[in-house]
mmCIF file of C-alpha atoms in Angstrom:
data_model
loop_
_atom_site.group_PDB
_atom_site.id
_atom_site.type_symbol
_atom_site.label_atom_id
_atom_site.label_comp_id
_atom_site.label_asym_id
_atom_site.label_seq_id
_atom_site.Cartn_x
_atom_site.Cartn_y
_atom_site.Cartn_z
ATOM 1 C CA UNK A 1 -11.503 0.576 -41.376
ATOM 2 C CA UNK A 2 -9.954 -2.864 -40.889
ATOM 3 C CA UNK A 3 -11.426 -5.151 -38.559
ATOM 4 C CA UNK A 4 -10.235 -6.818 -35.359
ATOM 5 C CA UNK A 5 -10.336 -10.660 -35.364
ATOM 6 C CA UNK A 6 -11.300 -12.748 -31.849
ATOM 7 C CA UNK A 7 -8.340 -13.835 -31.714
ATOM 8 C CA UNK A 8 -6.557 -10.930 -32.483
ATOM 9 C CA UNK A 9 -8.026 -8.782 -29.458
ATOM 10 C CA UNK A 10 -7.882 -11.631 -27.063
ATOM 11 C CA UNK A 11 -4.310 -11.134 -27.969
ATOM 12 C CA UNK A 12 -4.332 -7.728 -26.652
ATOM 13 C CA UNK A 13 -5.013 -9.214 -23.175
ATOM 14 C CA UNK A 14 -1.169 -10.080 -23.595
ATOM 15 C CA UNK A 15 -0.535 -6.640 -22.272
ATOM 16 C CA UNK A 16 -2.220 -7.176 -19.352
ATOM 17 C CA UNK A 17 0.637 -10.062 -18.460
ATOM 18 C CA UNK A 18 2.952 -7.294 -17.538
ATOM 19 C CA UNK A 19 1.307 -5.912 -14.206
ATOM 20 C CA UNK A 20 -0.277 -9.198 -13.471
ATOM 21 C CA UNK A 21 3.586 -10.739 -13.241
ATOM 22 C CA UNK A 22 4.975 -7.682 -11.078
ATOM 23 C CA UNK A 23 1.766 -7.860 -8.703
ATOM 24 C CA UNK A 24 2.674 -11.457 -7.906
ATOM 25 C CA UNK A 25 6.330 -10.779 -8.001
ATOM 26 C CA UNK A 26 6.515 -8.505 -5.708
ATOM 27 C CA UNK A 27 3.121 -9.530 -3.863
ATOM 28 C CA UNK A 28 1.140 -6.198 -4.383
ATOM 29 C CA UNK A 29 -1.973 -7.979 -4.066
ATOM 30 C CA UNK A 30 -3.678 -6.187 -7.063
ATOM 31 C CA UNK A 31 -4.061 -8.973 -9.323
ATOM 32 C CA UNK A 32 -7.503 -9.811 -8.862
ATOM 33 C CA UNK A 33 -8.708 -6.223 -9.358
ATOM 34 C CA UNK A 34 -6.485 -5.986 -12.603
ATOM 35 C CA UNK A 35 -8.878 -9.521 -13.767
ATOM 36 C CA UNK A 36 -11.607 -8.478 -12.757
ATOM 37 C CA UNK A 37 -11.390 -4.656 -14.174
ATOM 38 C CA UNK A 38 -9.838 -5.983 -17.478
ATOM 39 C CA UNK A 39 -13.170 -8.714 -17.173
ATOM 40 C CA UNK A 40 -15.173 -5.634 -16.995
ATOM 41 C CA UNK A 41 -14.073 -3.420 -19.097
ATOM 42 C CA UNK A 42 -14.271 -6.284 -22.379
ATOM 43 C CA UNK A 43 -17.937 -6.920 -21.342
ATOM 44 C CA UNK A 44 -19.526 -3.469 -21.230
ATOM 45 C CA UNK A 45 -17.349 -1.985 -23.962
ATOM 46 C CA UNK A 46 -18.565 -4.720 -26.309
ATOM 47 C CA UNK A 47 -22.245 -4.688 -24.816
ATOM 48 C CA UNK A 48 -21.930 -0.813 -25.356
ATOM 49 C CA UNK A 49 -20.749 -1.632 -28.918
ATOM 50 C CA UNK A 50 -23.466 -4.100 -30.263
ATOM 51 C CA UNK A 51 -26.012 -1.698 -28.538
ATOM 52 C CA UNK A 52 -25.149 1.628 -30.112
ATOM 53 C CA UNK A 53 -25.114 -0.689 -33.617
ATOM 54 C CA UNK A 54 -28.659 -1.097 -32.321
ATOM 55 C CA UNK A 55 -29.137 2.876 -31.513
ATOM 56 C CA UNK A 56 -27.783 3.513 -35.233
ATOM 57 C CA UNK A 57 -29.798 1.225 -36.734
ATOM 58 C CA UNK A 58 -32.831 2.491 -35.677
ATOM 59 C CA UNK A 59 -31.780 5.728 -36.179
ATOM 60 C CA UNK A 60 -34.114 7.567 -33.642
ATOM 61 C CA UNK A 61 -33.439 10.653 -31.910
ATOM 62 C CA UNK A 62 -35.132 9.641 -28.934
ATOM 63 C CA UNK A 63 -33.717 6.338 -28.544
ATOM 64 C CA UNK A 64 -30.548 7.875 -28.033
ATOM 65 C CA UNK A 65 -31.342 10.479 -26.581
ATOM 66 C CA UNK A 66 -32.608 8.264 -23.571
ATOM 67 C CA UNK A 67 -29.591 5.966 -23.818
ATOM 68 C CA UNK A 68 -27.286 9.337 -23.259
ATOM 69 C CA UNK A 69 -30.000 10.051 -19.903
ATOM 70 C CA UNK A 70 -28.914 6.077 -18.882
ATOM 71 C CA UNK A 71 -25.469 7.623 -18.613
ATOM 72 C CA UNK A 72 -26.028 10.793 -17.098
ATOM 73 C CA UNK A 73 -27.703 8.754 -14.302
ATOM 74 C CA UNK A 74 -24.834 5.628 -14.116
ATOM 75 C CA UNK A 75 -22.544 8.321 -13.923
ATOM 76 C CA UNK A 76 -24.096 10.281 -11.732
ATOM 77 C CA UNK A 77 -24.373 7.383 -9.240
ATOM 78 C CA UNK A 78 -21.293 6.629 -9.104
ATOM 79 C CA UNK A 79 -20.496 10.255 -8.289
ATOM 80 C CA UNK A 80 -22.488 9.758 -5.228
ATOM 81 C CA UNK A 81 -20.787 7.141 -4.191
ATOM 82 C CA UNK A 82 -17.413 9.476 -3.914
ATOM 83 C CA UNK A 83 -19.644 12.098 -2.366
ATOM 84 C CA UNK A 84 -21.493 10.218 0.559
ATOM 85 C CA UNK A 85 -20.819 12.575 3.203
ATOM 86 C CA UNK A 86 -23.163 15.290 1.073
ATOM 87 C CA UNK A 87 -26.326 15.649 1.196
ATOM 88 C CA UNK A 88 -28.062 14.589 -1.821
ATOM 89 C CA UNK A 89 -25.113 14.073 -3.481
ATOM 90 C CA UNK A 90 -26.566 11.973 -6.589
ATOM 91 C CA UNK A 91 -28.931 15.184 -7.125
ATOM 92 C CA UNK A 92 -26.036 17.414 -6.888
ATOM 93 C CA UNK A 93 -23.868 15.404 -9.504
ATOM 94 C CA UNK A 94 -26.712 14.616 -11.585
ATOM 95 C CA UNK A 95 -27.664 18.290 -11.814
ATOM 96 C CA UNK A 96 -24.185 19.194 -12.558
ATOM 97 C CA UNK A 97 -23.507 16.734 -15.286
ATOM 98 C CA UNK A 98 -26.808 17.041 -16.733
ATOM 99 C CA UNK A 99 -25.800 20.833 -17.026
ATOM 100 C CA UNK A 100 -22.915 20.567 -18.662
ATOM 101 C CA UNK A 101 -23.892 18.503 -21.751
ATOM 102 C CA UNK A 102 -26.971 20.010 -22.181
ATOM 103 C CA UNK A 103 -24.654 23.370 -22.439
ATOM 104 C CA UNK A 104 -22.339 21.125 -25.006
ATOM 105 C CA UNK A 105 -24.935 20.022 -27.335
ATOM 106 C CA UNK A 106 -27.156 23.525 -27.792
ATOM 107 C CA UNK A 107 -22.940 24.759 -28.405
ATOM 108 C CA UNK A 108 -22.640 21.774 -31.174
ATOM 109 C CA UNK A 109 -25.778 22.649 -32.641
ATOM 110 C CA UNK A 110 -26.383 26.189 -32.204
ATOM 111 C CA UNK A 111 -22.690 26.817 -34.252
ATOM 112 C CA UNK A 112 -23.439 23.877 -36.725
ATOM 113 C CA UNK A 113 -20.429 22.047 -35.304
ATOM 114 C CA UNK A 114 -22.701 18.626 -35.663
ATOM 115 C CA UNK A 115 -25.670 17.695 -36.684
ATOM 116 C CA UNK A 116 -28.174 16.095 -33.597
ATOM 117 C CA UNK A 117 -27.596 12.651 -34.954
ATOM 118 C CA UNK A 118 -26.553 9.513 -33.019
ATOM 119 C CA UNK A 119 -22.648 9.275 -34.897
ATOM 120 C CA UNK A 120 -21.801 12.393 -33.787
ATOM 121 C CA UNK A 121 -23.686 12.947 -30.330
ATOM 122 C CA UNK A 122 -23.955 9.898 -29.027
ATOM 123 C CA UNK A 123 -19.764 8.977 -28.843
ATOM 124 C CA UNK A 124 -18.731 13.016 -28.116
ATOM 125 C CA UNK A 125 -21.639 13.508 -25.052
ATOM 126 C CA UNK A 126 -20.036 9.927 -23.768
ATOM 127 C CA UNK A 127 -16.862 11.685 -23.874
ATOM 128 C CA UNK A 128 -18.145 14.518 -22.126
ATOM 129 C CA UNK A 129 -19.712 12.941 -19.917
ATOM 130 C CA UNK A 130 -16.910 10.685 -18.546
ATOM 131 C CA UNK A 131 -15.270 13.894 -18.161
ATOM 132 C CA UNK A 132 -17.950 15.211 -16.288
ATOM 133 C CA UNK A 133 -17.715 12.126 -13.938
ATOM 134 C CA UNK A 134 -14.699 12.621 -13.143
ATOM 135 C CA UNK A 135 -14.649 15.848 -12.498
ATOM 136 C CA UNK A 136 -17.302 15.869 -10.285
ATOM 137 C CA UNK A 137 -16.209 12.910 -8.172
ATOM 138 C CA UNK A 138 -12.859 14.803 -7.475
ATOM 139 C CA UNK A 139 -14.854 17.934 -6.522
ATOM 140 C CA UNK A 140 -16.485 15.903 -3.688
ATOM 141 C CA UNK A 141 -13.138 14.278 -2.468
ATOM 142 C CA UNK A 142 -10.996 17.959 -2.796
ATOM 143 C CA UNK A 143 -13.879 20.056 -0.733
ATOM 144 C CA UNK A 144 -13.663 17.529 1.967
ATOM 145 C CA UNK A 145 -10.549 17.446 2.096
ATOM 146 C CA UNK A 146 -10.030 21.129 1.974
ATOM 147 C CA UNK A 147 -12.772 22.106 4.813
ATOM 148 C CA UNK A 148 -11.031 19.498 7.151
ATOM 149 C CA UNK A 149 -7.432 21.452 6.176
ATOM 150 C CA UNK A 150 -9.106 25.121 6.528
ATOM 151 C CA UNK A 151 -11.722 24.099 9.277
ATOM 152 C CA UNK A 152 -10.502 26.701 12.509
ATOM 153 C CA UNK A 153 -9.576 29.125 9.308
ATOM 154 C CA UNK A 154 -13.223 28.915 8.091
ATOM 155 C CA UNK A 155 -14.356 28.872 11.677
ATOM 156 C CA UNK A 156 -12.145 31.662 12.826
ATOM 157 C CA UNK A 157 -13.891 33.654 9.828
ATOM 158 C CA UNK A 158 -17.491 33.017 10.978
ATOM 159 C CA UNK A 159 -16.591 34.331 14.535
ATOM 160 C CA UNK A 160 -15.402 37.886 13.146
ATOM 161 C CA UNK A 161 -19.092 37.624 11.351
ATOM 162 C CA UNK A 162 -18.572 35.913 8.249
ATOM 163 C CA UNK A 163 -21.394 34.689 6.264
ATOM 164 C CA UNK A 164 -21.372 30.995 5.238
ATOM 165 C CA UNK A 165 -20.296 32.187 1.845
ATOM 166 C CA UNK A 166 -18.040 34.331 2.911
ATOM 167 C CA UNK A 167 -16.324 31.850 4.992
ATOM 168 C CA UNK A 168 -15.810 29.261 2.188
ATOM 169 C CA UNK A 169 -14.684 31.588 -0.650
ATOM 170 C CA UNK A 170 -11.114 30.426 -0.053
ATOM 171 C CA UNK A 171 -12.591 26.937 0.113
ATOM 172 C CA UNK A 172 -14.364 27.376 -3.444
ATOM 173 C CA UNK A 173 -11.709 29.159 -4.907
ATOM 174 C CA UNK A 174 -8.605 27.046 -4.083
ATOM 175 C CA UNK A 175 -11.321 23.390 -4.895
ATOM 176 C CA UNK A 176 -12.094 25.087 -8.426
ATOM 177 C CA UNK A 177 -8.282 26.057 -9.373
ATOM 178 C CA UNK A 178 -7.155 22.419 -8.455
ATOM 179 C CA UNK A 179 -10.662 20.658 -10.654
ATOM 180 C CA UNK A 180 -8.787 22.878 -13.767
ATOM 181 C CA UNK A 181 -5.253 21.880 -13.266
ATOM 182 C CA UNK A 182 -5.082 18.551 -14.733
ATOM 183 C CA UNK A 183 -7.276 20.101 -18.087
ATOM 184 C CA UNK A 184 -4.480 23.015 -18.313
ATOM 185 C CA UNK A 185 -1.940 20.296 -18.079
ATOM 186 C CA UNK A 186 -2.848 18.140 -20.443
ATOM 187 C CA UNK A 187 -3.709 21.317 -22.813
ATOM 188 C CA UNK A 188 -0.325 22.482 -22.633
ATOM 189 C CA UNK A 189 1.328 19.163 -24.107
ATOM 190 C CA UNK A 190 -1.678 18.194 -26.185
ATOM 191 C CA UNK A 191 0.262 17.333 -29.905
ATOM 192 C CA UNK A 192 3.929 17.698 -28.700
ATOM 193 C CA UNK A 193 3.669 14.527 -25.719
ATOM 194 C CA UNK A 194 -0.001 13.060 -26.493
ATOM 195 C CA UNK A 195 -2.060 12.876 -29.662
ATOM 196 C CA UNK A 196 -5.598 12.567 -28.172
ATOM 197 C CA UNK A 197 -8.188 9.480 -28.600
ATOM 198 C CA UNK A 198 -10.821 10.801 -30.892
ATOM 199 C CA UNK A 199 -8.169 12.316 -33.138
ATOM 200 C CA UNK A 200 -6.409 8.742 -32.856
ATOM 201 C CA UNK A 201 -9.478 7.258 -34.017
ATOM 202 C CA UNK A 202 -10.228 9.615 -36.234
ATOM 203 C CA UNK A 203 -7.082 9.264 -38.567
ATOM 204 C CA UNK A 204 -7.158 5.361 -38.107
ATOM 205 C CA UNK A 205 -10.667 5.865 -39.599
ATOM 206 C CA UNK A 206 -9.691 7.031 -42.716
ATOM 207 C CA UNK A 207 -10.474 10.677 -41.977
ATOM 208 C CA UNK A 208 -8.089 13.844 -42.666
ATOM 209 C CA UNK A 209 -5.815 14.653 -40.185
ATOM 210 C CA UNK A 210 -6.800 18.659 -39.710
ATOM 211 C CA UNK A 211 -10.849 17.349 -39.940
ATOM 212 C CA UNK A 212 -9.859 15.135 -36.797
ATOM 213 C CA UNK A 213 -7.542 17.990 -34.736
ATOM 214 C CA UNK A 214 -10.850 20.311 -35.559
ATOM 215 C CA UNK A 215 -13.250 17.517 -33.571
ATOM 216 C CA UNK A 216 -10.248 16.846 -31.090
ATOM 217 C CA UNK A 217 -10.655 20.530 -30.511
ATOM 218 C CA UNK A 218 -14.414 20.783 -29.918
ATOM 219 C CA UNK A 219 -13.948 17.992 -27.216
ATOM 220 C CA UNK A 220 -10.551 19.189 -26.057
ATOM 221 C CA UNK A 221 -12.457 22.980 -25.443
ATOM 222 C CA UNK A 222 -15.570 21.226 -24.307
ATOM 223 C CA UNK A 223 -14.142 19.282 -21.677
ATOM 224 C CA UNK A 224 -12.554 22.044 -20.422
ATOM 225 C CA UNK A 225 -15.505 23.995 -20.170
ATOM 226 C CA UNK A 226 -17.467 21.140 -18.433
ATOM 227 C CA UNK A 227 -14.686 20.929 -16.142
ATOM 228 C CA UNK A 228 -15.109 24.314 -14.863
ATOM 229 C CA UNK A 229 -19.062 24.169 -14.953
ATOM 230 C CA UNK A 230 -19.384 21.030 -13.006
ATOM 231 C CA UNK A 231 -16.818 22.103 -10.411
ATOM 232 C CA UNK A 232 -18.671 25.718 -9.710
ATOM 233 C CA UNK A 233 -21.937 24.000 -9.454
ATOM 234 C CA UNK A 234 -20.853 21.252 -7.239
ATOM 235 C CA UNK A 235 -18.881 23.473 -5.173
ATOM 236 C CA UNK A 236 -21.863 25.654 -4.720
ATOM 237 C CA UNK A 237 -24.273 23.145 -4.049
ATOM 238 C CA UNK A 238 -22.073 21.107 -1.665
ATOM 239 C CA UNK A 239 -20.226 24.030 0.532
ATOM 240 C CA UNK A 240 -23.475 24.499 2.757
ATOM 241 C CA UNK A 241 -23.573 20.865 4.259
ATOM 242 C CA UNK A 242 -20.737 21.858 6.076
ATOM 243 C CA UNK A 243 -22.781 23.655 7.947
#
């Protein structure tokens, strides 16, 4: 695969030109957060780069094993942050994430879709786990939001001698339909409207184009099932601090 000169990807930054002219142009004040997030982004993705290098050199299950832990816990801390209002909400997301890739890698292995090595693990649990992220941070916001929109409902419920549970079955029900709706989405216009990163990279690689839809698939299905896992459990674990 052909490499990227310095100056070629500092060239890339070009791009960012665009919304950095219409911020000041029409004074949205968002320039300094599109620096500093472009800033960002350039430094960890090419810390994260040089270090898995280091991961594959040393080619060590456990090494990466603990670096894929390091990102179940950033991520799950950042859930937390979204989720504030909860109760332990970094155990709840960290539980939930945790959960879901440990599901995705017995899947990979138990069915021989990859070998436990760090080139195949290592960049689909990141996927996966960015998924996870997000889909657990929007679980926290939506069954806030909800309980405050169906609070006399829920309360109304309890008073005719509802249990808890019973009360927030609505609640659970309507948070989990709205964590899959974006995932259905983008499944239904996956190949016609968007042709997805890892098969992108895939195909720039070198490799076949059906080899890459096959991996694109394993994540596409994955991620979808994560989505659903870490939505249940967070909606389970979260729904009695209202109370």
């Amino acid at each position: 695969m052909k490499d990227i000169s310095s100056g070629s990807l500092l060239a890339a930054f070009l791009f960012m030109t665009v919304p950095l002219w219409l911020s000041y142009k029409q004074q949205l004040g968002i320039s300094k957060d599109i620096v500093i997030a472009s800033i960002r982004a350039f430094v960890q993705l090419m810390g994260i780069g040089y270090l898995i290098t280091l991961v594959f050199s040393i080619k060590s299950p456990v090494v990466f094993t603990l670096l894929i832990l390091l990102m179940i816990i950033i991520a799950a801390r950042t859930c937390a942050r979204r989720g504030g209002v909860f109760h332990h909400s970094f155990r709840i997301a960290f539980f939930a994430i945790i959960t879901a890739e440990i599901v995705s890698v017995i899947i990979w292995i138990l069915f021989d879709i990859v070998s436990y090595e760090a080139q195949y693990i290592l960049p689909m649990s990141g996927m996966i786990i960015g998924s996870s992220m997000v889909a657990v941070s929007l679980t926290f916001d939506r069954l806030k939001r909800e309980f405050d929109s169906t609070k006399e409902m829920i309360m109304g419920k309890l008073a005719l001698g509802a249990t808890n549970r019973q009360a927030s079955q609505d609640l659970i029900e309507a948070e989990v339909k709205a964590s899959l709706i974006p995932n259905v989405g983008a499944m239904k216009v996956i190949g016609l409207v968007q042709l997805p990163g890892m098969m992108t990279g895939a195909i720039i690689a070198g490799a076949s184009p059906v080899i890459a839809v096959k991996y694109q698939l394993v994540i596409l299905l994955t991620i979808f099932g994560n989505a659903a896992i870490t939505s249940i459990m967070v909606s389970f674990l979260t729904y009695p601090a209202f109370f």
